[in-house]
């Protein structure tokens, strides 16, 4: 048991342990890393502050980092995604300091980030760059021990690159999101499945026959649209990038402007990483009963304030469902206060996909410890050998073997004058 914590209820620990172990069954790559870390202790004398969704998968990452010798402090990267039993188990059973309570208000959320940083970490592990933003903003005084960091998601990487472009980034950060073994799988298959899961749990809706509008056709949007179609929905994609819009059209989705899609949709899902992807002018033409959900990182993709100001009444009609009644009596349902719906109303990504993302995290942390002397204050890609290793281990764990090029094939592929 660690004494540094702020969680909801320590008596939930045993349920948390059971669920953490259940997730571990589907995380064989992380398990192999943990076994090596136990022997080699690559993170010895390193304090890692990690601002991640406090879920069973994150618990397994925390346990792995600790097995590698690190002192680990966790805080939530989203006020709604914390699993309180997991937080209790981390504190009571695994000795990992945790600051996270599901439903915490804004002030508590930031006080938890500060508590994690006040341990004076050597490394940050972010999901959305809140630790980095706080260290580079109001708490520069806590920066002195930093050797590097890692970042989990698209939005965080964008924030970090903008900091680095302005010459203000104070330490090297590895963009875990940009690893192939992360965004191809986590963003696409993880967000695809878990977003629909979150919306289903919040509403119990039947997807078959619905018009589902997906706004943003990046890695997450591709997954969401693909899975919605798989459930029998008619899919409409809205994009601002010509090539991605073209890809959506050729993948078989209808592509149109949000102004037009707003009139057609039964369910709207934003995954842009930007702001006001759905605003009050779109809501003004939506059908009665429309459902709005966000699965992009921050809760600014749906203009909730604007919608609220136009509505004449607002009430929570079901857990995770706020219904806004417009002056013409149309009812608009916003899920999970516009926050990541897969984490607010469901359990986030399945463990099997987080296995790869968190294997990238653990190996990137080891890389930072070993290589920080050679790194500049920049955003770095995950080294190719880490990416390839994670992909290889995952395939092996699935019992899949693949072919190897013969010497003759290799020579052919690597020469310019053979075979013409
Ligand atoms: N829910 C989750 O668990 C989860 C998991 C991974 C990533 N994310 C978050 O989801 C968001 C998207 O991630 P991604 O990897 O797909 O990013 P991405 O950059 O690959 O895709 C975003 C797409 O949205 C488009 N876009 C931006 N603004 C738009 C607008 N107003 N209207 C229409 N299209 C617009 C962009 O052109 C781009 O194609 C990010 O905020 C990321 O951090 C969430």
Coordinates of C-alpha atoms and ligand atoms in Angstrom, one line a residue:
X1 CA 0.0 0.0 0.0
X2 CA 1.3 3.4 -0.9
X3 CA 0.4 6.4 1.2
X4 CA 0.4 8.9 -1.7
X5 CA -3.0 8.8 -3.3
X6 CA -6.3 10.4 -3.9
X7 CA -8.9 7.8 -5.0
X8 CA -12.6 7.1 -4.4
X9 CA -12.7 4.0 -2.2
X10 CA -9.9 1.7 -1.2
X11 CA -12.3 -1.1 -0.4
X12 CA -12.9 -1.6 -4.1
X13 CA -9.3 -3.0 -4.5
X14 CA -10.1 -6.7 -4.7
X15 CA -12.6 -6.2 -7.6
X16 CA -9.9 -4.1 -9.3
X17 CA -7.3 -6.8 -8.9
X18 CA -9.6 -9.4 -10.5
X19 CA -10.3 -7.1 -13.5
X20 CA -6.6 -6.2 -13.9
X21 CA -5.7 -9.9 -14.0
X22 CA -8.5 -10.5 -16.6
X23 CA -7.0 -7.8 -18.8
X24 CA -3.5 -9.3 -18.4
X25 CA -4.7 -12.5 -20.1
X26 CA -5.0 -10.5 -23.3
X27 CA -1.7 -8.6 -23.0
X28 CA 0.9 -11.2 -23.8
X29 CA 3.4 -8.8 -25.4
X30 CA 3.5 -6.6 -22.3
X31 CA 3.9 -9.8 -20.2
X32 CA 7.1 -10.7 -22.1
X33 CA 8.4 -7.2 -21.6
X34 CA 7.6 -7.4 -17.9
X35 CA 9.5 -10.6 -17.5
X36 CA 12.6 -9.2 -19.1
X37 CA 12.2 -5.9 -17.1
X38 CA 12.1 -7.9 -13.8
X39 CA 15.5 -9.4 -14.6
X40 CA 17.2 -6.4 -16.2
X41 CA 15.8 -3.5 -14.2
X42 CA 16.2 -1.0 -17.0
X43 CA 14.1 1.7 -15.3
X44 CA 15.9 1.6 -11.9
X45 CA 16.1 5.0 -10.2
X46 CA 13.6 6.5 -12.6
X47 CA 10.5 8.2 -11.5
X48 CA 7.8 8.2 -14.1
X49 CA 4.7 10.4 -13.8
X50 CA 2.0 8.9 -16.1
X51 CA -1.2 10.8 -17.0
X52 CA -3.2 8.1 -18.7
X53 CA -6.8 6.7 -18.5
X54 CA -6.9 4.8 -15.3
X55 CA -8.1 1.5 -16.7
X56 CA -7.2 -2.2 -16.2
X57 CA -4.8 -2.0 -19.2
X58 CA -3.0 1.1 -17.8
X59 CA -2.7 -0.8 -14.5
X60 CA -0.8 -3.5 -16.4
X61 CA 1.5 -0.9 -17.9
X62 CA 2.1 0.6 -14.5
X63 CA 2.9 -2.9 -13.1
X64 CA 5.3 -3.5 -15.9
X65 CA 7.2 -0.2 -15.4
X66 CA 7.4 -0.9 -11.7
X67 CA 8.8 -4.4 -12.5
X68 CA 11.5 -2.6 -14.5
X69 CA 12.5 -0.7 -11.4
X70 CA 10.6 2.6 -11.9
X71 CA 8.9 4.5 -9.2
X72 CA 5.5 5.1 -10.9
X73 CA 2.9 7.8 -10.2
X74 CA -0.4 7.7 -12.0
X75 CA -3.0 10.4 -12.6
X76 CA -6.1 10.5 -14.9
X77 CA -5.9 11.9 -18.4
X78 CA -9.7 12.3 -18.5
X79 CA -12.1 13.1 -15.6
X80 CA -14.6 10.5 -16.7
X81 CA -12.5 7.5 -17.7
X82 CA -11.1 6.4 -14.3
X83 CA -12.1 2.9 -13.1
X84 CA -12.3 3.5 -9.3
X85 CA -11.7 -0.2 -8.5
X86 CA -8.5 -0.2 -10.6
X87 CA -7.3 3.0 -8.8
X88 CA -8.0 1.3 -5.5
X89 CA -6.1 -1.9 -6.5
X90 CA -3.1 0.1 -7.8
X91 CA -2.8 1.8 -4.4
X92 CA -3.6 -1.1 -2.1
X93 CA -2.1 -4.1 -3.9
X94 CA 0.5 -2.8 -6.3
X95 CA 2.0 0.1 -4.4
X96 CA 1.5 2.6 -7.2
X97 CA 0.6 6.1 -6.2
X98 CA -2.6 7.0 -8.0
X99 CA -4.5 10.3 -8.1
X100 CA -7.8 9.7 -9.9
X101 CA -11.5 9.7 -9.2
X102 CA -14.2 9.0 -11.8
X103 CA -16.2 12.2 -12.4
X104 CA -13.7 14.5 -10.7
X105 CA -14.3 18.2 -11.4
X106 CA -11.8 20.4 -13.3
X107 CA -10.0 21.6 -10.2
X108 CA -9.5 18.1 -8.8
X109 CA -8.4 16.9 -12.2
X110 CA -5.6 19.6 -12.3
X111 CA -4.8 19.1 -8.7
X112 CA -4.1 15.4 -9.5
X113 CA -1.8 16.4 -12.3
X114 CA 0.1 18.7 -9.9
X115 CA 0.3 16.0 -7.3
X116 CA 1.9 13.6 -9.8
X117 CA 4.4 16.3 -10.9
X118 CA 5.3 17.3 -7.4
X119 CA 7.0 13.9 -7.0
X120 CA 9.6 15.6 -9.3
X121 CA 9.6 12.9 -12.0
X122 CA 12.4 12.1 -14.5
X123 CA 10.0 11.2 -17.2
X124 CA 6.4 12.0 -18.2
X125 CA 4.1 9.6 -19.9
X126 CA 1.1 11.6 -21.4
X127 CA -2.1 10.9 -23.2
X128 CA -3.0 14.4 -24.5
X129 CA 0.1 16.3 -23.3
X130 CA -1.5 17.6 -20.0
X131 CA 1.7 16.8 -18.0
X132 CA 3.9 18.5 -20.5
X133 CA 1.6 21.5 -20.8
X134 CA 1.6 22.0 -17.0
X135 CA 5.4 21.6 -16.8
X136 CA 5.9 24.1 -19.6
X137 CA 3.3 26.5 -18.1
X138 CA 2.6 27.2 -14.5
X139 CA 4.9 24.5 -13.0
X140 CA 8.2 25.1 -14.7
X141 CA 9.8 24.8 -11.2
X142 CA 9.2 21.0 -11.3
X143 CA 11.1 20.5 -14.6
X144 CA 14.7 20.1 -13.2
X145 CA 14.9 16.3 -13.1
X146 CA 13.3 15.6 -16.5
X147 CA 15.2 13.4 -19.0
X148 CA 12.4 12.8 -21.4
X149 CA 8.8 11.7 -22.0
X150 CA 6.4 9.7 -24.2
X151 CA 3.0 10.7 -25.7
X152 CA 0.2 8.3 -26.4
X153 CA -2.3 10.1 -28.6
X154 CA -2.7 12.1 -31.9
X155 CA -3.9 15.2 -30.1
X156 CA -0.9 15.2 -27.7
X157 CA 1.6 14.7 -30.5
X158 CA 0.1 17.8 -32.3
X159 CA 0.4 19.9 -29.1
X160 CA 4.0 18.7 -28.6
X161 CA 5.1 19.4 -32.2
X162 CA 3.7 22.9 -31.9
X163 CA 5.7 23.4 -28.7
X164 CA 8.8 22.0 -30.4
X165 CA 8.3 24.2 -33.5
X166 CA 8.3 27.3 -31.3
X167 CA 11.6 26.1 -29.7
X168 CA 9.9 25.8 -26.3
X169 CA 10.0 22.0 -25.7
X170 CA 12.4 21.4 -22.8
X171 CA 13.0 17.7 -23.2
X172 CA 12.8 14.9 -25.8
X173 CA 9.5 13.2 -26.2
X174 CA 8.8 9.9 -28.1
X175 CA 5.5 10.1 -30.1
X176 CA 4.2 6.6 -29.3
X177 CA 1.0 7.4 -31.2
X178 CA 3.0 7.5 -34.4
X179 CA 4.3 3.9 -34.1
X180 CA 2.7 1.7 -36.7
X181 CA 1.9 -0.8 -34.0
X182 CA -0.1 1.9 -32.2
X183 CA -2.2 4.0 -34.6
X184 CA -2.9 1.3 -37.2
X185 CA -4.5 -0.9 -34.5
X186 CA -5.3 1.2 -31.4
X187 CA -6.8 4.2 -33.2
X188 CA -8.5 2.1 -35.9
X189 CA -9.7 -1.2 -34.4
X190 CA -9.6 -0.1 -30.8
X191 CA -11.5 3.2 -31.2
X192 CA -13.7 1.7 -33.9
X193 CA -15.0 -1.1 -31.7
X194 CA -15.0 0.7 -28.3
X195 CA -16.7 3.9 -29.6
X196 CA -19.7 1.8 -30.9
X197 CA -19.6 -0.1 -27.6
X198 CA -19.8 3.1 -25.6
X199 CA -22.7 4.5 -27.6
X200 CA -24.5 1.2 -27.4
X201 CA -24.1 1.0 -23.6
X202 CA -25.2 4.6 -23.1
X203 CA -28.3 4.3 -25.4
X204 CA -29.0 0.6 -26.1
X205 CA -29.6 1.7 -29.7
X206 CA -30.0 -0.6 -32.7
X207 CA -27.3 0.3 -35.3
X208 CA -28.9 -1.5 -38.2
X209 CA -30.6 0.9 -40.6
X210 CA -29.4 4.0 -38.9
X211 CA -27.7 6.9 -40.7
X212 CA -24.4 7.3 -38.9
X213 CA -22.3 10.4 -39.6
X214 CA -18.6 10.1 -38.9
X215 CA -16.8 13.4 -38.8
X216 CA -13.1 13.0 -39.4
X217 CA -11.7 10.1 -41.5
X218 CA -8.3 9.7 -39.8
X219 CA -7.2 6.4 -38.2
X220 CA -10.0 6.6 -35.6
X221 CA -12.7 7.7 -38.1
X222 CA -11.8 4.9 -40.5
X223 CA -12.3 2.4 -37.7
X224 CA -15.6 3.9 -36.5
X225 CA -17.1 4.1 -40.0
X226 CA -16.0 0.5 -40.8
X227 CA -17.5 -0.9 -37.6
X228 CA -20.7 1.1 -37.9
X229 CA -21.2 -0.3 -41.4
X230 CA -20.5 -3.7 -40.1
X231 CA -23.4 -3.3 -37.7
X232 CA -25.7 -2.5 -40.6
X233 CA -25.7 1.3 -40.5
X234 CA -25.6 3.6 -43.5
X235 CA -22.4 5.6 -43.1
X236 CA -21.8 9.2 -44.1
X237 CA -18.3 10.7 -43.7
X238 CA -17.5 14.4 -43.4
X239 CA -13.9 15.5 -44.0
X240 CA -11.8 18.6 -44.6
X241 CA -8.9 16.8 -46.3
X242 CA -9.4 16.0 -50.0
X243 CA -7.4 12.8 -50.0
X244 CA -9.0 11.4 -46.9
X245 CA -12.5 12.3 -48.3
X246 CA -11.6 10.5 -51.5
X247 CA -10.4 7.5 -49.5
X248 CA -13.7 7.5 -47.6
X249 CA -15.7 7.6 -50.9
X250 CA -13.7 4.8 -52.4
X251 CA -14.1 2.8 -49.2
X252 CA -17.8 2.9 -50.0
X253 CA -19.1 5.6 -47.5
X254 CA -21.2 8.6 -48.6
X255 CA -19.1 11.8 -48.3
X256 CA -20.8 15.2 -47.9
X257 CA -20.5 18.4 -46.0
X258 CA -21.5 18.5 -42.4
X259 CA -24.2 21.1 -43.3
X260 CA -25.9 18.4 -45.5
X261 CA -25.1 15.4 -43.3
X262 CA -26.7 17.2 -40.3
X263 CA -30.1 16.8 -41.9
X264 CA -29.6 13.1 -42.6
X265 CA -28.0 11.7 -39.5
X266 CA -29.5 9.7 -36.7
X267 CA -26.1 9.3 -34.9
X268 CA -23.2 11.7 -35.2
X269 CA -19.7 10.7 -34.0
X270 CA -16.8 13.2 -34.1
X271 CA -13.2 12.0 -34.2
X272 CA -11.3 15.0 -35.6
X273 CA -9.0 16.1 -32.8
X274 CA -10.2 19.6 -33.5
X275 CA -13.0 21.9 -32.1
X276 CA -16.6 22.5 -33.0
X277 CA -16.8 19.7 -35.6
X278 CA -20.5 19.8 -34.6
X279 CA -21.8 23.2 -33.7
X280 CA -25.2 24.8 -33.0
X281 CA -25.9 25.7 -36.6
X282 CA -25.7 22.0 -37.5
X283 CA -27.9 21.1 -34.6
X284 CA -30.5 23.6 -35.8
X285 CA -31.3 21.3 -38.8
X286 CA -30.9 17.9 -37.1
X287 CA -33.8 15.4 -36.7
X288 CA -35.7 15.0 -33.5
X289 CA -33.9 12.4 -31.3
X290 CA -30.5 12.8 -32.9
X291 CA -27.6 11.3 -30.9
X292 CA -24.3 13.2 -30.7
X293 CA -21.1 11.5 -29.4
X294 CA -17.4 12.4 -29.4
X295 CA -14.5 10.0 -29.5
X296 CA -11.7 12.6 -30.2
X297 CA -9.5 13.5 -27.4
X298 CA -11.0 16.7 -25.9
X299 CA -14.6 17.6 -25.1
X300 CA -14.6 20.6 -27.5
X301 CA -15.5 18.7 -30.7
X302 CA -19.2 19.2 -30.0
X303 CA -20.1 22.8 -29.2
X304 CA -22.1 22.0 -26.1
X305 CA -22.1 25.6 -24.8
X306 CA -23.6 26.8 -28.1
X307 CA -26.2 24.0 -28.1
X308 CA -27.1 24.7 -24.5
X309 CA -27.6 28.4 -25.2
X310 CA -30.0 27.6 -28.1
X311 CA -32.0 25.1 -26.1
X312 CA -34.9 25.8 -23.8
X313 CA -34.5 22.8 -21.5
X314 CA -31.8 20.3 -20.6
X315 CA -32.1 17.2 -18.5
X316 CA -30.2 14.0 -17.9
X317 CA -32.6 11.3 -19.1
X318 CA -30.3 8.3 -18.6
X319 CA -26.8 7.8 -17.4
X320 CA -24.4 9.4 -19.9
X321 CA -27.3 10.9 -21.9
X322 CA -28.1 14.6 -21.6
X323 CA -31.2 15.7 -23.6
X324 CA -31.4 19.2 -24.9
X325 CA -34.9 20.4 -26.0
X326 CA -34.8 23.0 -28.7
X327 CA -37.4 25.8 -29.0
X328 CA -39.2 23.8 -31.8
X329 CA -39.5 20.8 -29.4
X330 CA -36.8 18.7 -31.2
X331 CA -34.7 16.7 -28.7
X332 CA -31.0 16.4 -29.2
X333 CA -29.1 13.8 -27.1
X334 CA -25.5 14.5 -26.2
X335 CA -23.6 11.5 -24.7
X336 CA -21.0 11.5 -22.0
X337 CA -20.8 15.3 -21.7
X338 CA -19.0 15.3 -25.1
X339 CA -16.0 13.4 -23.6
X340 CA -14.4 10.3 -25.2
X341 CA -17.5 8.1 -25.3
X342 CA -15.6 4.8 -25.4
X343 CA -14.0 5.6 -22.1
X344 CA -16.9 7.5 -20.4
X345 CA -19.6 4.9 -21.1
X346 CA -17.6 1.8 -21.9
X347 CA -14.2 0.4 -20.9
X348 CA -11.9 2.0 -23.5
X349 CA -10.1 -0.1 -26.0
X350 CA -10.0 -3.9 -25.6
X351 CA -6.9 -5.1 -23.7
X352 CA -5.6 -7.0 -26.8
X353 CA -5.1 -3.8 -28.7
X354 CA -3.7 -1.8 -25.7
X355 CA -1.2 -4.6 -25.4
X356 CA 0.6 -3.2 -28.4
X357 CA 0.3 0.5 -27.5
X358 CA 1.5 -0.1 -24.0
X359 CA 4.3 -2.4 -25.2
X360 CA 5.4 0.6 -27.3
X361 CA 5.2 2.8 -24.2
X362 CA 7.2 0.5 -22.0
X363 CA 10.0 0.0 -24.6
X364 CA 10.0 3.8 -25.4
X365 CA 10.5 4.5 -21.7
X366 CA 13.4 2.1 -21.6
X367 CA 14.8 3.8 -24.8
X368 CA 14.5 7.3 -23.2
X369 CA 16.5 6.1 -20.1
X370 CA 19.2 4.6 -22.2
X371 CA 19.4 7.2 -24.9
X372 CA 18.4 10.6 -23.4
X373 CA 22.0 11.8 -23.5
X374 CA 21.9 11.5 -27.3
X375 CA 18.5 13.0 -27.8
X376 CA 17.7 16.7 -28.5
X377 CA 14.7 18.6 -27.2
X378 CA 12.5 17.3 -30.0
X379 CA 9.6 15.0 -30.8
X380 CA 10.9 11.6 -31.9
X381 CA 9.3 8.7 -33.7
X382 CA 9.4 5.4 -31.9
X383 CA 12.5 3.6 -33.2
X384 CA 11.8 1.2 -36.0
X385 CA 13.3 -1.8 -34.2
X386 CA 10.8 -1.3 -31.3
X387 CA 7.8 -1.0 -33.7
X388 CA 8.9 -4.2 -35.6
X389 CA 9.6 -6.1 -32.3
X390 CA 6.1 -5.3 -31.0
X391 CA 4.5 -6.4 -34.2
X392 CA 6.5 -9.6 -34.3
X393 CA 5.7 -10.5 -30.7
X394 CA 2.0 -9.8 -31.2
X395 CA 1.8 -12.0 -34.2
X396 CA 3.7 -14.8 -32.4
X397 CA 1.3 -14.5 -29.5
X398 CA -1.6 -15.0 -31.9
X399 CA 0.0 -18.2 -33.2
X400 CA 0.6 -16.7 -36.6
X401 CA 3.7 -17.5 -38.6
X402 CA 4.8 -15.6 -41.7
X403 CA 7.1 -16.3 -44.6
X404 CA 10.8 -15.2 -44.8
X405 CA 12.3 -13.9 -48.1
X406 CA 14.8 -16.4 -49.7
X407 CA 18.2 -15.0 -50.4
X408 CA 17.3 -14.9 -54.1
X409 CA 14.2 -12.9 -53.5
X410 CA 16.1 -10.5 -51.2
X411 CA 18.8 -9.9 -53.8
X412 CA 16.1 -9.3 -56.5
X413 CA 14.2 -6.7 -54.3
X414 CA 17.4 -4.9 -53.3
X415 CA 19.0 -4.5 -56.7
X416 CA 18.3 -2.1 -59.5
X417 CA 19.5 -4.2 -62.4
X418 CA 18.2 -7.7 -61.8
X419 CA 14.9 -8.9 -63.4
X420 CA 14.4 -6.2 -66.0
Ligands
LIG1 N1 -11.3 7.5 -28.3 C1 -10.1 7.1 -28.2 O1 -9.9 6.2 -27.4 C2 -9.0 7.6 -29.0 C3 -7.9 6.8 -29.4 C4 -6.9 7.3 -30.2 C5 -7.0 8.6 -30.6 N2 -8.0 9.4 -30.2 C6 -8.2 10.8 -30.6 O2 -9.1 10.9 -31.7 C7 -8.8 12.0 -32.5 C8 -8.5 11.6 -34.0 O3 -7.4 10.8 -34.0 P1 -6.8 10.2 -35.4 O4 -5.6 9.4 -35.0 O5 -7.9 9.6 -36.2 O6 -6.3 11.6 -36.1 P2 -6.1 11.9 -37.6 O7 -5.3 13.2 -37.6 O8 -5.5 10.7 -38.3 O9 -7.5 12.2 -38.2 C9 -8.3 13.3 -37.9 C10 -9.1 13.6 -39.2 O10 -10.1 14.6 -38.9 C11 -10.1 15.5 -40.0 N3 -10.7 16.8 -39.5 C12 -10.2 17.7 -38.7 N4 -11.1 18.7 -38.4 C13 -12.2 18.3 -39.1 C14 -13.5 18.9 -39.2 N5 -13.9 20.0 -38.6 N6 -14.4 18.3 -40.0 C15 -14.1 17.2 -40.7 N7 -12.9 16.6 -40.6 C16 -12.0 17.1 -39.8 C17 -8.7 15.7 -40.4 O11 -8.6 16.1 -41.8 C18 -8.2 14.2 -40.3 O12 -8.3 13.5 -41.5 C19 -7.6 12.7 -31.8 O13 -8.0 13.7 -31.0 C20 -7.0 11.5 -31.0 O14 -6.2 12.0 -30.0 C21 -9.1 8.9 -29.4

